Amino acid sequence: MSAGDYIGFAISASLFATLFGATGVYVLRTLTLALEGHYEFKGDSLTKRSRLAGFARFIIWAVLAATAWSFFIDWIVFEDLEFAFTALAVRLQVVIEILSHLSDN
Amino acid sequence: MREGDIGAATETPARPKEHGPWGRRIDERLHRKEYRQQADEDQRHSTRFFPCPSCGADLRFDPGTANMICAHCGTEAEVPHVDDAVAQLENCYHFYLGKDTGAMAEEEAPSIDCNGCGASIEFHPDEHSRICPFCDGAIVGDVRMQRRIVPQAVLPFKLIEQEAQEAMRHWLKSRWFAPNDIADEAKADHFHGIYVPFWTYDAYTDTDYTGARGRRVGSGKNRRTVWTNVSGNVTGGFDDVIVSGSKSVSAEFKDALAPWPLRELETYQTEFLAGFRAENHLIGLKEGFAKAQVYMRAVITDWIKRDIGGQRQRINSTYTRFSKETFKHILVPVWITHYDFARKTYRLSVNGHTAKAYGERPFSLWKLIAGTTAMMLGAGVIGFLVSAVPWAG
């Protein structure tokens, strides 16, 4: 990898960390409220149903974060951006499959 | 008022006989005095003040017991037992809806409307400090008599204020990602014991629907869903769907403070309310049923999806017939407070019967950042495992 590649990697990795870090705080907050709601809200109610959406947000965040990590790991280890993108495309297809299955359920 | 007479209906004293001009004047004076005393007593009763038979101070309902107690001299007086059947009586929704609540018994209570949150809360005209228990704002305005529907049942307070404080502390301690010192540092000024009006609805539903059942076929890029049109009918009943009659106690707080042990409802008696405030209902019978129907329709959607079956479901149209709709109008006990933490005010409520607490809470930003970092690292481990590196040999 050239120096320019390393700079590009550093910038995109920083953007990734900032984006997922900021959304992660929000996701963790909603996950906490969902977990507390799961134990606290006795019986079925509309509020409980809306709270439990926090679980779905967390799963979506975790799947996307893991996929993004895998891209950066491929890029830095194999030092090949094209290969990393190809592997990411394959993985994203799997992710879309998983998310569509989850939305069915 | 004698002991044992508490809450009993009183009659206007009979007009005394007239005995000549002097006697008549004295009798009239006596009569006026007696009549005024009686009227005062009736007024106190209607505004739910029960004088202690020993010292004359106000009796208040003693939570957890069936008694009223004098805070001044400790004298106890039993709340007269009334037939409990009325508490569980289901009223025909359409009968009362047609009469537009005119058929329901009404009473007057000295109340004041909060300009901040809109709550209509009971206040005695003599009270100088008027702080809204719901939004903690100062209320400016005159106390006036407001008419309201008499609830048929009341769930009496079981918790005293100290127990509510303990429930609050325990709730705050058990919060995840909350600041460490929240349970010790959170300062609640005062707990307000309030009876909040609720509606409970029963209904039987019969729903026709049309939709589609989805089946996934193929794999990879060729994976698709094949839809088959379906139609059907689902039926089911709802028992005691609870809707808050207050605009100040939101659906969130109402759901969080559940369960409300409706089997323990007592027939409405003003004695249960002595020493506590009661909020006037702002959500009417019809509006309340509309809110109950929102929940019922969400459950009916689940029933339909289950009835359609398959891997995916689509609902195109539904038509629900409601029948056998009945309701109850009740009062439930809630301890309401506000606590201050880090220069912010948070609202908290405690179920006055079961000690279940719920409220707004702060998050510790540092704990959230630490938690997010851990989540990122966890995602990194999964990312490594699914990357090409472990499979590259």
GROMACS .gro file of C-alpha atoms in nm:
model
  498
    1MET     CA    1   0.000   0.000   0.000
    2SER     CA    2   0.123   0.345  -0.086
    3ALA     CA    3   0.125   0.637   0.154
    4GLY     CA    4  -0.187   0.770  -0.018
    5ASP     CA    5  -0.359   0.436   0.042
    6TYR     CA    6  -0.271   0.453   0.408
    7ILE     CA    7  -0.411   0.806   0.434
    8GLY     CA    8  -0.726   0.693   0.256
    9PHE     CA    9  -0.752   0.398   0.495
   10ALA     CA   10  -0.703   0.622   0.798
   11ILE     CA   11  -0.967   0.873   0.683
   12SER     CA   12  -1.228   0.610   0.598
   13ALA     CA   13  -1.156   0.416   0.920
   14SER     CA   14  -1.200   0.739   1.119
   15LEU     CA   15  -1.529   0.811   0.943
   16PHE     CA   16  -1.643   0.457   1.018
   17ALA     CA   17  -1.547   0.488   1.384
   18THR     CA   18  -1.719   0.828   1.417
   19LEU     CA   19  -2.039   0.720   1.240
   20PHE     CA   20  -2.079   0.389   1.419
   21GLY     CA   21  -1.961   0.534   1.749
   22ALA     CA   22  -2.222   0.811   1.743
   23THR     CA   23  -2.505   0.585   1.627
   24GLY     CA   24  -2.383   0.320   1.871
   25VAL     CA   25  -2.451   0.551   2.168
   26TYR     CA   26  -2.807   0.605   2.043
   27VAL     CA   27  -2.850   0.232   1.970
   28LEU     CA   28  -2.719   0.136   2.314
   29ARG     CA   29  -2.962   0.381   2.473
   30THR     CA   30  -3.261   0.235   2.287
   31LEU     CA   31  -3.134  -0.118   2.357
   32THR     CA   32  -3.119  -0.035   2.729
   33LEU     CA   33  -3.474   0.101   2.723
   34ALA     CA   34  -3.588  -0.208   2.529
   35LEU     CA   35  -3.426  -0.443   2.780
   36GLU     CA   36  -3.570  -0.254   3.075
   37GLY     CA   37  -3.909  -0.242   2.900
   38HIS     CA   38  -3.893  -0.616   2.835
   39TYR     CA   39  -3.862  -0.684   3.207
   40GLU     CA   40  -4.069  -0.395   3.339
   41PHE     CA   41  -4.375  -0.378   3.120
   42LYS     CA   42  -4.603  -0.653   3.238
   43GLY     CA   43  -4.858  -0.763   2.987
   44ASP     CA   44  -4.898  -0.657   2.629
   45SER     CA   45  -4.927  -0.289   2.544
   46LEU     CA   46  -4.852  -0.053   2.259
   47THR     CA   47  -4.573   0.111   2.459
   48LYS     CA   48  -4.404  -0.224   2.516
   49ARG     CA   49  -4.429  -0.305   2.146
   50SER     CA   50  -4.265   0.023   2.047
   51ARG     CA   51  -3.992  -0.023   2.310
   52LEU     CA   52  -3.903  -0.368   2.180
   53ALA     CA   53  -3.812  -0.208   1.845
   54GLY     CA   54  -3.485  -0.121   2.024
   55PHE     CA   55  -3.374  -0.485   1.982
   56ALA     CA   56  -3.416  -0.463   1.604
   57ARG     CA   57  -3.216  -0.138   1.589
   58PHE     CA   58  -2.933  -0.302   1.784
   59ILE     CA   59  -2.926  -0.608   1.556
   60ILE     CA   60  -2.917  -0.392   1.241
   61TRP     CA   61  -2.637  -0.180   1.389
   62ALA     CA   62  -2.435  -0.487   1.496
   63VAL     CA   63  -2.465  -0.658   1.157
   64LEU     CA   64  -2.365  -0.341   0.969
   65ALA     CA   65  -2.076  -0.268   1.207
   66ALA     CA   66  -1.939  -0.623   1.176
   67THR     CA   67  -1.965  -0.603   0.797
   68ALA     CA   68  -1.781  -0.270   0.790
   69TRP     CA   69  -1.510  -0.411   1.018
   70SER     CA   70  -1.462  -0.709   0.788
   71PHE     CA   71  -1.409  -0.469   0.495
   72PHE     CA   72  -1.140  -0.274   0.678
   73ILE     CA   73  -0.969  -0.594   0.798
   74ASP     CA   74  -0.963  -0.734   0.445
   75TRP     CA   75  -0.827  -0.405   0.313
   76ILE     CA   76  -0.547  -0.367   0.565
   77VAL     CA   77  -0.444  -0.736   0.576
   78PHE     CA   78  -0.448  -0.808   0.199
   79GLU     CA   79  -0.355  -0.452   0.104
   80ASP     CA   80  -0.598  -0.478  -0.185
   81LEU     CA   81  -0.889  -0.237  -0.197
   82GLU     CA   82  -1.054  -0.406  -0.496
   83PHE     CA   83  -1.052  -0.746  -0.327
   84ALA     CA   84  -1.194  -0.589  -0.010
   85PHE     CA   85  -1.479  -0.435  -0.210
   86THR     CA   86  -1.555  -0.764  -0.390
   87ALA     CA   87  -1.565  -0.952  -0.058
   88LEU     CA   88  -1.781  -0.676   0.089
   89ALA     CA   89  -2.030  -0.704  -0.197
   90VAL     CA   90  -2.066  -1.078  -0.137
   91ARG     CA   91  -2.105  -1.021   0.236
   92LEU     CA   92  -2.360  -0.746   0.187
   93GLN     CA   93  -2.578  -0.987  -0.010
   94VAL     CA   94  -2.569  -1.226   0.284
   95VAL     CA   95  -2.647  -0.936   0.522
   96ILE     CA   96  -2.949  -0.832   0.312
   97GLU     CA   97  -3.069  -1.194   0.324
   98ILE     CA   98  -3.031  -1.205   0.703
   99LEU     CA   99  -3.208  -0.871   0.751
  100SER     CA  100  -3.496  -0.967   0.520
  101HIS     CA  101  -3.535  -1.293   0.718
  102LEU     CA  102  -3.538  -1.094   1.041
  103SER     CA  103  -3.798  -0.853   0.904
  104ASP     CA  104  -4.018  -1.153   0.813
  105ASN     CA  105  -4.008  -1.264   1.172
  106MET     CA  106  -7.040   1.383   6.327
  107ARG     CA  107  -7.026   1.075   6.547
  108GLU     CA  108  -6.782   0.789   6.504
  109GLY     CA  109  -6.936   0.538   6.272
  110ASP     CA  110  -7.136   0.802   6.092
  111ILE     CA  111  -6.853   0.881   5.856
  112GLY     CA  112  -6.969   0.889   5.502
  113ALA     CA  113  -7.330   0.826   5.597
  114ALA     CA  114  -7.590   1.039   5.427
  115THR     CA  115  -7.727   1.310   5.650
  116GLU     CA  116  -8.066   1.474   5.635
  117THR     CA  117  -8.160   1.838   5.689
  118PRO     CA  118  -8.295   1.878   6.047
  119ALA     CA  119  -8.673   1.912   6.077
  120ARG     CA  120  -8.796   2.270   6.125
  121PRO     CA  121  -8.872   2.322   6.498
  122LYS     CA  122  -9.218   2.418   6.622
  123GLU     CA  123  -9.295   2.787   6.662
  124HIS     CA  124  -9.371   2.915   7.015
  125GLY     CA  125  -9.485   3.276   7.008
  126PRO     CA  126  -9.294   3.576   6.878
  127TRP     CA  127  -8.989   3.539   7.110
  128GLY     CA  128  -8.982   3.165   7.099
  129ARG     CA  129  -9.017   3.174   6.726
  130ARG     CA  130  -8.721   3.407   6.687
  131ILE     CA  131  -8.502   3.189   6.912
  132ASP     CA  132  -8.617   2.874   6.734
  133GLU     CA  133  -8.543   3.030   6.399
  134ARG     CA  134  -8.200   3.136   6.517
  135LEU     CA  135  -8.137   2.785   6.647
  136HIS     CA  136  -8.269   2.639   6.330
  137ARG     CA  137  -8.050   2.865   6.116
  138LYS     CA  138  -7.745   2.769   6.326
  139GLU     CA  139  -7.823   2.399   6.303
  140TYR     CA  140  -7.895   2.428   5.935
  141ARG     CA  141  -7.567   2.616   5.876
  142GLN     CA  142  -7.376   2.352   6.072
  143GLN     CA  143  -7.544   2.083   5.869
  144ALA     CA  144  -7.470   2.263   5.544
  145ASP     CA  145  -7.107   2.308   5.651
  146GLU     CA  146  -7.090   1.941   5.732
  147ASP     CA  147  -7.242   1.846   5.397
  148GLN     CA  148  -7.002   2.080   5.225
  149ARG     CA  149  -6.707   1.925   5.405
  150HIS     CA  150  -6.836   1.581   5.317
  151SER     CA  151  -6.884   1.665   4.951
  152THR     CA  152  -6.535   1.812   4.942
  153ARG     CA  153  -6.416   1.506   5.120
  154PHE     CA  154  -6.320   1.644   5.460
  155PHE     CA  155  -6.400   1.417   5.747
  156PRO     CA  156  -6.355   1.573   6.090
  157CYS     CA  157  -6.200   1.359   6.362
  158PRO     CA  158  -6.465   1.263   6.621
  159SER     CA  159  -6.213   1.331   6.900
  160CYS     CA  160  -6.028   1.649   6.806
  161GLY     CA  161  -6.201   1.783   6.494
  162ALA     CA  162  -5.889   1.771   6.277
  163ASP     CA  163  -5.920   1.615   5.936
  164LEU     CA  164  -5.920   1.239   5.905
  165ARG     CA  165  -5.738   1.092   5.609
  166PHE     CA  166  -5.745   0.749   5.454
  167ASP     CA  167  -5.476   0.525   5.598
  168PRO     CA  168  -5.310   0.337   5.308
  169GLY     CA  169  -5.301  -0.038   5.345
  170THR     CA  170  -5.589  -0.046   5.591
  171ALA     CA  171  -5.964  -0.006   5.570
  172ASN     CA  172  -5.952   0.285   5.813
  173MET     CA  173  -5.927   0.659   5.826
  174ILE     CA  174  -5.683   0.804   6.072
  175CYS     CA  175  -5.640   1.140   6.239
  176ALA     CA  176  -5.287   1.268   6.189
  177HIS     CA  177  -5.332   1.491   6.494
  178CYS     CA  178  -5.454   1.257   6.769
  179GLY     CA  179  -5.429   0.914   6.604
  180THR     CA  180  -5.799   0.833   6.630
  181GLU     CA  181  -5.906   0.571   6.381
  182ALA     CA  182  -6.242   0.537   6.214
  183GLU     CA  183  -6.343   0.249   5.994
  184VAL     CA  184  -6.445   0.313   5.635
  185PRO     CA  185  -6.797   0.171   5.613
  186HIS     CA  186  -6.813  -0.143   5.404
  187VAL     CA  187  -7.018  -0.116   5.088
  188ASP     CA  188  -7.127  -0.398   4.859
  189ASP     CA  189  -6.824  -0.479   4.637
  190ALA     CA  190  -7.042  -0.598   4.347
  191VAL     CA  191  -7.076  -0.242   4.215
  192ALA     CA  192  -6.699  -0.217   4.176
  193GLN     CA  193  -6.694  -0.504   3.928
  194LEU     CA  194  -7.011  -0.405   3.746
  195GLU     CA  195  -6.969  -0.376   3.369
  196ASN     CA  196  -7.168  -0.088   3.221
  197CYS     CA  197  -7.316  -0.105   2.873
  198TYR     CA  198  -7.106   0.123   2.654
  199HIS     CA  199  -7.378   0.210   2.403
  200PHE     CA  200  -7.636   0.286   2.670
  201TYR     CA  201  -7.412   0.548   2.830
  202LEU     CA  202  -7.273   0.673   2.501
  203GLY     CA  203  -7.625   0.742   2.377
  204LYS     CA  204  -7.696   0.941   2.688
  205ASP     CA  205  -7.369   1.130   2.645
  206THR     CA  206  -7.264   1.065   3.003
  207GLY     CA  207  -7.580   1.240   3.128
  208ALA     CA  208  -7.692   0.909   3.272
  209MET     CA  209  -7.382   0.882   3.489
  210ALA     CA  210  -7.387   1.019   3.838
  211GLU     CA  211  -7.189   1.339   3.871
  212GLU     CA  212  -7.036   1.523   4.162
  213GLU     CA  213  -6.874   1.859   4.209
  214ALA     CA  214  -6.520   1.901   4.329
  215PRO     CA  215  -6.313   2.214   4.389
  216SER     CA  216  -6.065   2.196   4.107
  217ILE     CA  217  -5.818   2.400   3.916
  218ASP     CA  218  -5.678   2.359   3.565
  219CYS     CA  219  -5.302   2.366   3.522
  220ASN     CA  220  -5.199   2.609   3.249
  221GLY     CA  221  -4.877   2.417   3.194
  222CYS     CA  222  -4.988   2.059   3.132
  223GLY     CA  223  -5.365   2.096   3.116
  224ALA     CA  224  -5.435   1.864   3.409
  225SER     CA  225  -5.755   1.928   3.602
  226ILE     CA  226  -5.669   1.864   3.965
  227GLU     CA  227  -5.857   1.887   4.287
  228PHE     CA  228  -5.751   2.173   4.515
  229HIS     CA  229  -5.910   2.304   4.828
  230PRO     CA  230  -5.986   2.677   4.812
  231ASP     CA  231  -5.789   2.730   5.137
  232GLU     CA  232  -5.467   2.586   4.998
  233HIS     CA  233  -5.212   2.858   4.943
  234SER     CA  234  -4.943   2.664   4.762
  235ARG     CA  235  -5.074   2.549   4.430
  236ILE     CA  236  -4.816   2.342   4.249
  237CYS     CA  237  -4.925   2.106   3.975
  238PRO     CA  238  -4.828   1.755   4.088
  239PHE     CA  239  -4.789   1.644   3.727
  240CYS     CA  240  -4.565   1.914   3.579
  241ASP     CA  241  -4.442   2.077   3.900
  242GLY     CA  242  -4.542   2.420   3.769
  243ALA     CA  243  -4.702   2.689   3.982
  244ILE     CA  244  -5.072   2.719   3.908
  245VAL     CA  245  -5.228   3.061   3.888
  246GLY     CA  246  -5.604   3.075   3.886
  247ASP     CA  247  -5.913   3.039   4.096
  248VAL     CA  248  -6.038   2.718   4.241
  249ARG     CA  249  -6.387   2.652   4.112
  250MET     CA  250  -6.635   2.373   4.147
  251GLN     CA  251  -6.615   2.141   3.849
  252ARG     CA  252  -6.857   1.865   3.766
  253ARG     CA  253  -6.724   1.520   3.696
  254ILE     CA  254  -6.853   1.169   3.655
  255VAL     CA  255  -6.854   0.976   3.980
  256PRO     CA  256  -6.631   0.672   3.935
  257GLN     CA  257  -6.790   0.342   4.023
  258ALA     CA  258  -6.482   0.196   4.184
  259VAL     CA  259  -6.155   0.291   4.341
  260LEU     CA  260  -5.833   0.101   4.397
  261PRO     CA  261  -5.734   0.233   4.739
  262PHE     CA  262  -5.379   0.342   4.823
  263LYS     CA  263  -5.177   0.067   4.988
  264LEU     CA  264  -4.844   0.249   5.001
  265ILE     CA  265  -4.749   0.534   5.227
  266GLU     CA  266  -4.520   0.810   5.104
  267GLN     CA  267  -4.205   0.660   5.261
  268GLU     CA  268  -4.268   0.331   5.081
  269ALA     CA  269  -4.309   0.521   4.755
  270GLN     CA  270  -3.972   0.691   4.819
  271GLU     CA  271  -3.813   0.352   4.881
  272ALA     CA  272  -3.966   0.219   4.557
  273MET     CA  273  -3.822   0.520   4.372
  274ARG     CA  274  -3.472   0.465   4.516
  275HIS     CA  275  -3.484   0.095   4.430
  276TRP     CA  276  -3.599   0.175   4.076
  277LEU     CA  277  -3.324   0.430   4.022
  278LYS     CA  278  -3.059   0.190   4.155
  279SER     CA  279  -3.164  -0.079   3.909
  280ARG     CA  280  -3.123   0.144   3.599
  281TRP     CA  281  -2.859   0.032   3.350
  282PHE     CA  282  -2.612   0.295   3.227
  283ALA     CA  283  -2.739   0.542   3.484
  284PRO     CA  284  -2.495   0.766   3.677
  285ASN     CA  285  -2.346   0.583   3.977
  286ASP     CA  286  -2.473   0.821   4.241
  287ILE     CA  287  -2.821   0.868   4.107
  288ALA     CA  288  -3.003   0.682   4.385
  289ASP     CA  289  -2.828   0.889   4.652
  290GLU     CA  290  -2.817   1.223   4.475
  291ALA     CA  291  -3.165   1.231   4.320
  292LYS     CA  292  -3.371   1.465   4.532
  293ALA     CA  293  -3.747   1.432   4.526
  294ASP     CA  294  -3.920   1.729   4.685
  295HIS     CA  295  -4.247   1.574   4.774
  296PHE     CA  296  -4.466   1.287   4.664
  297HIS     CA  297  -4.823   1.373   4.568
  298GLY     CA  298  -5.079   1.100   4.625
  299ILE     CA  299  -5.324   1.126   4.338
  300TYR     CA  300  -5.617   0.917   4.227
  301VAL     CA  301  -5.602   0.906   3.848
  302PRO     CA  302  -5.918   0.831   3.647
  303PHE     CA  303  -5.903   0.526   3.421
  304TRP     CA  304  -6.149   0.363   3.186
  305THR     CA  305  -6.150  -0.014   3.137
  306TYR     CA  306  -6.319  -0.161   2.830
  307ASP     CA  307  -6.437  -0.508   2.738
  308ALA     CA  308  -6.541  -0.601   2.386
  309TYR     CA  309  -6.593  -0.897   2.161
  310THR     CA  310  -6.455  -0.862   1.809
  311ASP     CA  311  -6.533  -1.035   1.483
  312THR     CA  312  -6.295  -0.947   1.197
  313ASP     CA  313  -6.311  -1.033   0.827
  314TYR     CA  314  -5.988  -0.991   0.639
  315THR     CA  315  -5.828  -1.033   0.300
  316GLY     CA  316  -5.456  -1.072   0.253
  317ALA     CA  317  -5.182  -1.289   0.111
  318ARG     CA  318  -4.961  -1.571   0.239
  319GLY     CA  319  -4.597  -1.558   0.129
  320ARG     CA  320  -4.370  -1.857   0.066
  321ARG     CA  321  -4.001  -1.812  -0.007
  322VAL     CA  322  -3.868  -2.017  -0.296
  323GLY     CA  323  -3.528  -2.047  -0.466
  324SER     CA  324  -3.192  -1.944  -0.326
  325GLY     CA  325  -2.930  -1.674  -0.365
  326LYS     CA  326  -3.016  -1.419  -0.635
  327ASN     CA  327  -3.313  -1.631  -0.744
  328ARG     CA  328  -3.471  -1.621  -0.402
  329ARG     CA  329  -3.821  -1.472  -0.415
  330THR     CA  330  -4.153  -1.479  -0.237
  331VAL     CA  331  -4.457  -1.643  -0.393
  332TRP     CA  332  -4.783  -1.489  -0.272
  333THR     CA  333  -5.118  -1.666  -0.245
  334ASN     CA  334  -5.432  -1.463  -0.185
  335VAL     CA  335  -5.623  -1.559   0.129
  336SER     CA  336  -5.927  -1.436   0.318
  337GLY     CA  337  -6.072  -1.536   0.652
  338ASN     CA  338  -6.227  -1.441   0.980
  339VAL     CA  339  -6.083  -1.411   1.330
  340THR     CA  340  -6.284  -1.362   1.648
  341GLY     CA  341  -6.183  -1.290   2.004
  342GLY     CA  342  -6.266  -1.102   2.318
  343PHE     CA  343  -6.086  -0.834   2.517
  344ASP     CA  344  -6.115  -0.802   2.891
  345ASP     CA  345  -6.031  -0.486   3.083
  346VAL     CA  346  -5.830  -0.294   2.827
  347ILE     CA  347  -5.717  -0.001   3.040
  348VAL     CA  348  -5.711   0.354   2.907
  349SER     CA  349  -5.604   0.655   3.109
  350GLY     CA  350  -5.878   0.913   3.150
  351SER     CA  351  -5.608   1.166   3.228
  352LYS     CA  352  -5.403   1.356   2.975
  353SER     CA  353  -5.127   1.400   3.232
  354VAL     CA  354  -5.067   1.029   3.291
  355SER     CA  355  -4.951   0.919   2.948
  356ALA     CA  356  -5.006   0.575   2.799
  357GLU     CA  357  -4.636   0.506   2.863
  358PHE     CA  358  -4.667   0.566   3.238
  359LYS     CA  359  -5.001   0.383   3.252
  360ASP     CA  360  -4.849   0.076   3.080
  361ALA     CA  361  -4.532   0.085   3.286
  362LEU     CA  362  -4.712   0.103   3.621
  363ALA     CA  363  -4.927  -0.197   3.527
  364PRO     CA  364  -5.048  -0.444   3.643
  365TRP     CA  365  -5.341  -0.279   3.815
  366PRO     CA  366  -5.505  -0.541   4.037
  367LEU     CA  367  -5.861  -0.474   3.925
  368ARG     CA  368  -5.992  -0.765   4.134
  369GLU     CA  369  -5.916  -0.554   4.441
  370LEU     CA  370  -6.134  -0.263   4.333
  371GLU     CA  371  -6.358  -0.122   4.602
  372THR     CA  372  -6.689   0.045   4.544
  373TYR     CA  373  -6.631   0.420   4.523
  374GLN     CA  374  -6.656   0.595   4.857
  375THR     CA  375  -6.526   0.943   4.926
  376GLU     CA  376  -6.355   0.816   5.242
  377PHE     CA  377  -6.090   0.639   5.030
  378LEU     CA  378  -5.999   0.976   4.880
  379ALA     CA  379  -5.966   1.167   5.207
  380GLY     CA  380  -5.617   1.314   5.231
  381PHE     CA  381  -5.539   1.256   4.863
  382ARG     CA  382  -5.609   1.449   4.548
  383ALA     CA  383  -5.818   1.321   4.260
  384GLU     CA  384  -5.773   1.422   3.902
  385ASN     CA  385  -6.078   1.498   3.691
  386HIS     CA  386  -6.106   1.290   3.377
  387LEU     CA  387  -6.023   1.480   3.059
  388ILE     CA  388  -6.062   1.189   2.823
  389GLY     CA  389  -6.426   1.094   2.782
  390LEU     CA  390  -6.597   0.761   2.736
  391LYS     CA  391  -6.594   0.772   2.355
  392GLU     CA  392  -6.240   0.905   2.321
  393GLY     CA  393  -6.121   0.641   2.568
  394PHE     CA  394  -6.283   0.363   2.368
  395ALA     CA  395  -6.114   0.493   2.051
  396LYS     CA  396  -5.779   0.461   2.232
  397ALA     CA  397  -5.870   0.109   2.349
  398GLN     CA  398  -5.957   0.019   1.990
  399VAL     CA  399  -5.607   0.118   1.872
  400TYR     CA  400  -5.463  -0.148   2.104
  401MET     CA  401  -5.735  -0.399   2.013
  402ARG     CA  402  -5.664  -0.353   1.641
  403ALA     CA  403  -5.291  -0.414   1.697
  404VAL     CA  404  -5.374  -0.743   1.870
  405ILE     CA  405  -5.625  -0.834   1.596
  406THR     CA  406  -5.346  -0.780   1.340
  407ASP     CA  407  -5.140  -1.041   1.526
  408TRP     CA  408  -5.435  -1.280   1.521
  409ILE     CA  409  -5.479  -1.230   1.147
  410LYS     CA  410  -5.108  -1.290   1.076
  411ARG     CA  411  -5.121  -1.609   1.280
  412ASP     CA  412  -5.436  -1.713   1.094
  413ILE     CA  413  -5.277  -1.647   0.753
  414GLY     CA  414  -4.969  -1.853   0.845
  415GLY     CA  415  -4.682  -1.916   0.601
  416GLN     CA  416  -4.342  -1.744   0.605
  417ARG     CA  417  -4.465  -1.395   0.525
  418GLN     CA  418  -4.805  -1.232   0.557
  419ARG     CA  419  -4.970  -0.939   0.392
  420ILE     CA  420  -5.295  -0.784   0.512
  421ASN     CA  421  -5.489  -0.600   0.243
  422SER     CA  422  -5.814  -0.516   0.421
  423THR     CA  423  -5.988  -0.575   0.751
  424TYR     CA  424  -6.338  -0.512   0.874
  425THR     CA  425  -6.394  -0.545   1.248
  426ARG     CA  426  -6.731  -0.561   1.418
  427PHE     CA  427  -6.727  -0.474   1.788
  428SER     CA  428  -7.000  -0.611   2.011
  429LYS     CA  429  -7.080  -0.658   2.380
  430GLU     CA  430  -6.884  -0.342   2.461
  431THR     CA  431  -6.883  -0.262   2.828
  432PHE     CA  432  -6.679  -0.031   3.046
  433LYS     CA  433  -6.589   0.065   3.400
  434HIS     CA  434  -6.486   0.407   3.526
  435ILE     CA  435  -6.237   0.375   3.807
  436LEU     CA  436  -5.978   0.564   4.007
  437VAL     CA  437  -5.630   0.422   4.059
  438PRO     CA  438  -5.369   0.538   4.311
  439VAL     CA  439  -5.044   0.693   4.190
  440TRP     CA  440  -4.767   0.861   4.384
  441ILE     CA  441  -4.619   1.130   4.161
  442THR     CA  442  -4.298   1.318   4.215
  443HIS     CA  443  -4.020   1.504   4.036
  444TYR     CA  444  -3.657   1.453   4.120
  445ASP     CA  445  -3.366   1.675   4.039
  446PHE     CA  446  -3.036   1.536   3.919
  447ALA     CA  447  -2.751   1.728   3.757
  448ARG     CA  448  -2.966   2.042   3.726
  449LYS     CA  449  -3.237   1.860   3.533
  450THR     CA  450  -3.583   1.759   3.652
  451TYR     CA  451  -3.721   1.414   3.588
  452ARG     CA  452  -4.075   1.290   3.646
  453LEU     CA  453  -4.136   0.969   3.836
  454SER     CA  454  -4.450   0.781   3.939
  455VAL     CA  455  -4.511   0.490   4.173
  456ASN     CA  456  -4.813   0.262   4.159
  457GLY     CA  457  -4.982   0.336   4.493
  458HIS     CA  458  -5.106  -0.020   4.522
  459THR     CA  459  -4.823  -0.241   4.399
  460ALA     CA  460  -4.513  -0.018   4.454
  461LYS     CA  461  -4.409  -0.050   4.089
  462ALA     CA  462  -4.210   0.257   3.994
  463TYR     CA  463  -4.147   0.415   3.658
  464GLY     CA  464  -4.015   0.744   3.536
  465GLU     CA  465  -3.781   0.946   3.328
  466ARG     CA  466  -3.416   0.872   3.395
  467PRO     CA  467  -3.076   1.015   3.309
  468PHE     CA  468  -2.804   0.822   3.126
  469SER     CA  469  -2.436   0.844   3.206
  470LEU     CA  470  -2.266   0.958   2.883
  471TRP     CA  471  -1.935   0.802   2.992
  472LYS     CA  472  -2.100   0.469   3.057
  473LEU     CA  473  -2.272   0.484   2.718
  474ILE     CA  474  -1.940   0.563   2.546
  475ALA     CA  475  -1.771   0.274   2.730
  476GLY     CA  476  -2.059   0.043   2.634
  477THR     CA  477  -2.044   0.156   2.271
  478THR     CA  478  -1.667   0.093   2.265
  479ALA     CA  479  -1.727  -0.259   2.393
  480MET     CA  480  -1.994  -0.309   2.127
  481MET     CA  481  -1.757  -0.184   1.857
  482LEU     CA  482  -1.488  -0.427   1.975
  483GLY     CA  483  -1.741  -0.710   1.975
  484ALA     CA  484  -1.846  -0.617   1.620
  485GLY     CA  485  -1.473  -0.610   1.532
  486VAL     CA  486  -1.425  -0.969   1.651
  487ILE     CA  487  -1.728  -1.082   1.447
  488GLY     CA  488  -1.599  -0.874   1.153
  489PHE     CA  489  -1.261  -1.051   1.175
  490LEU     CA  490  -1.428  -1.394   1.182
  491VAL     CA  491  -1.641  -1.320   0.876
  492SER     CA  492  -1.360  -1.148   0.685
  493ALA     CA  493  -1.143  -1.334   0.435
  494VAL     CA  494  -0.845  -1.345   0.676
  495PRO     CA  495  -0.930  -1.665   0.874
  496TRP     CA  496  -1.011  -1.845   0.547
  497ALA     CA  497  -0.701  -1.735   0.356
  498GLY     CA  498  -0.496  -2.029   0.486
   0.00000   0.00000   0.00000
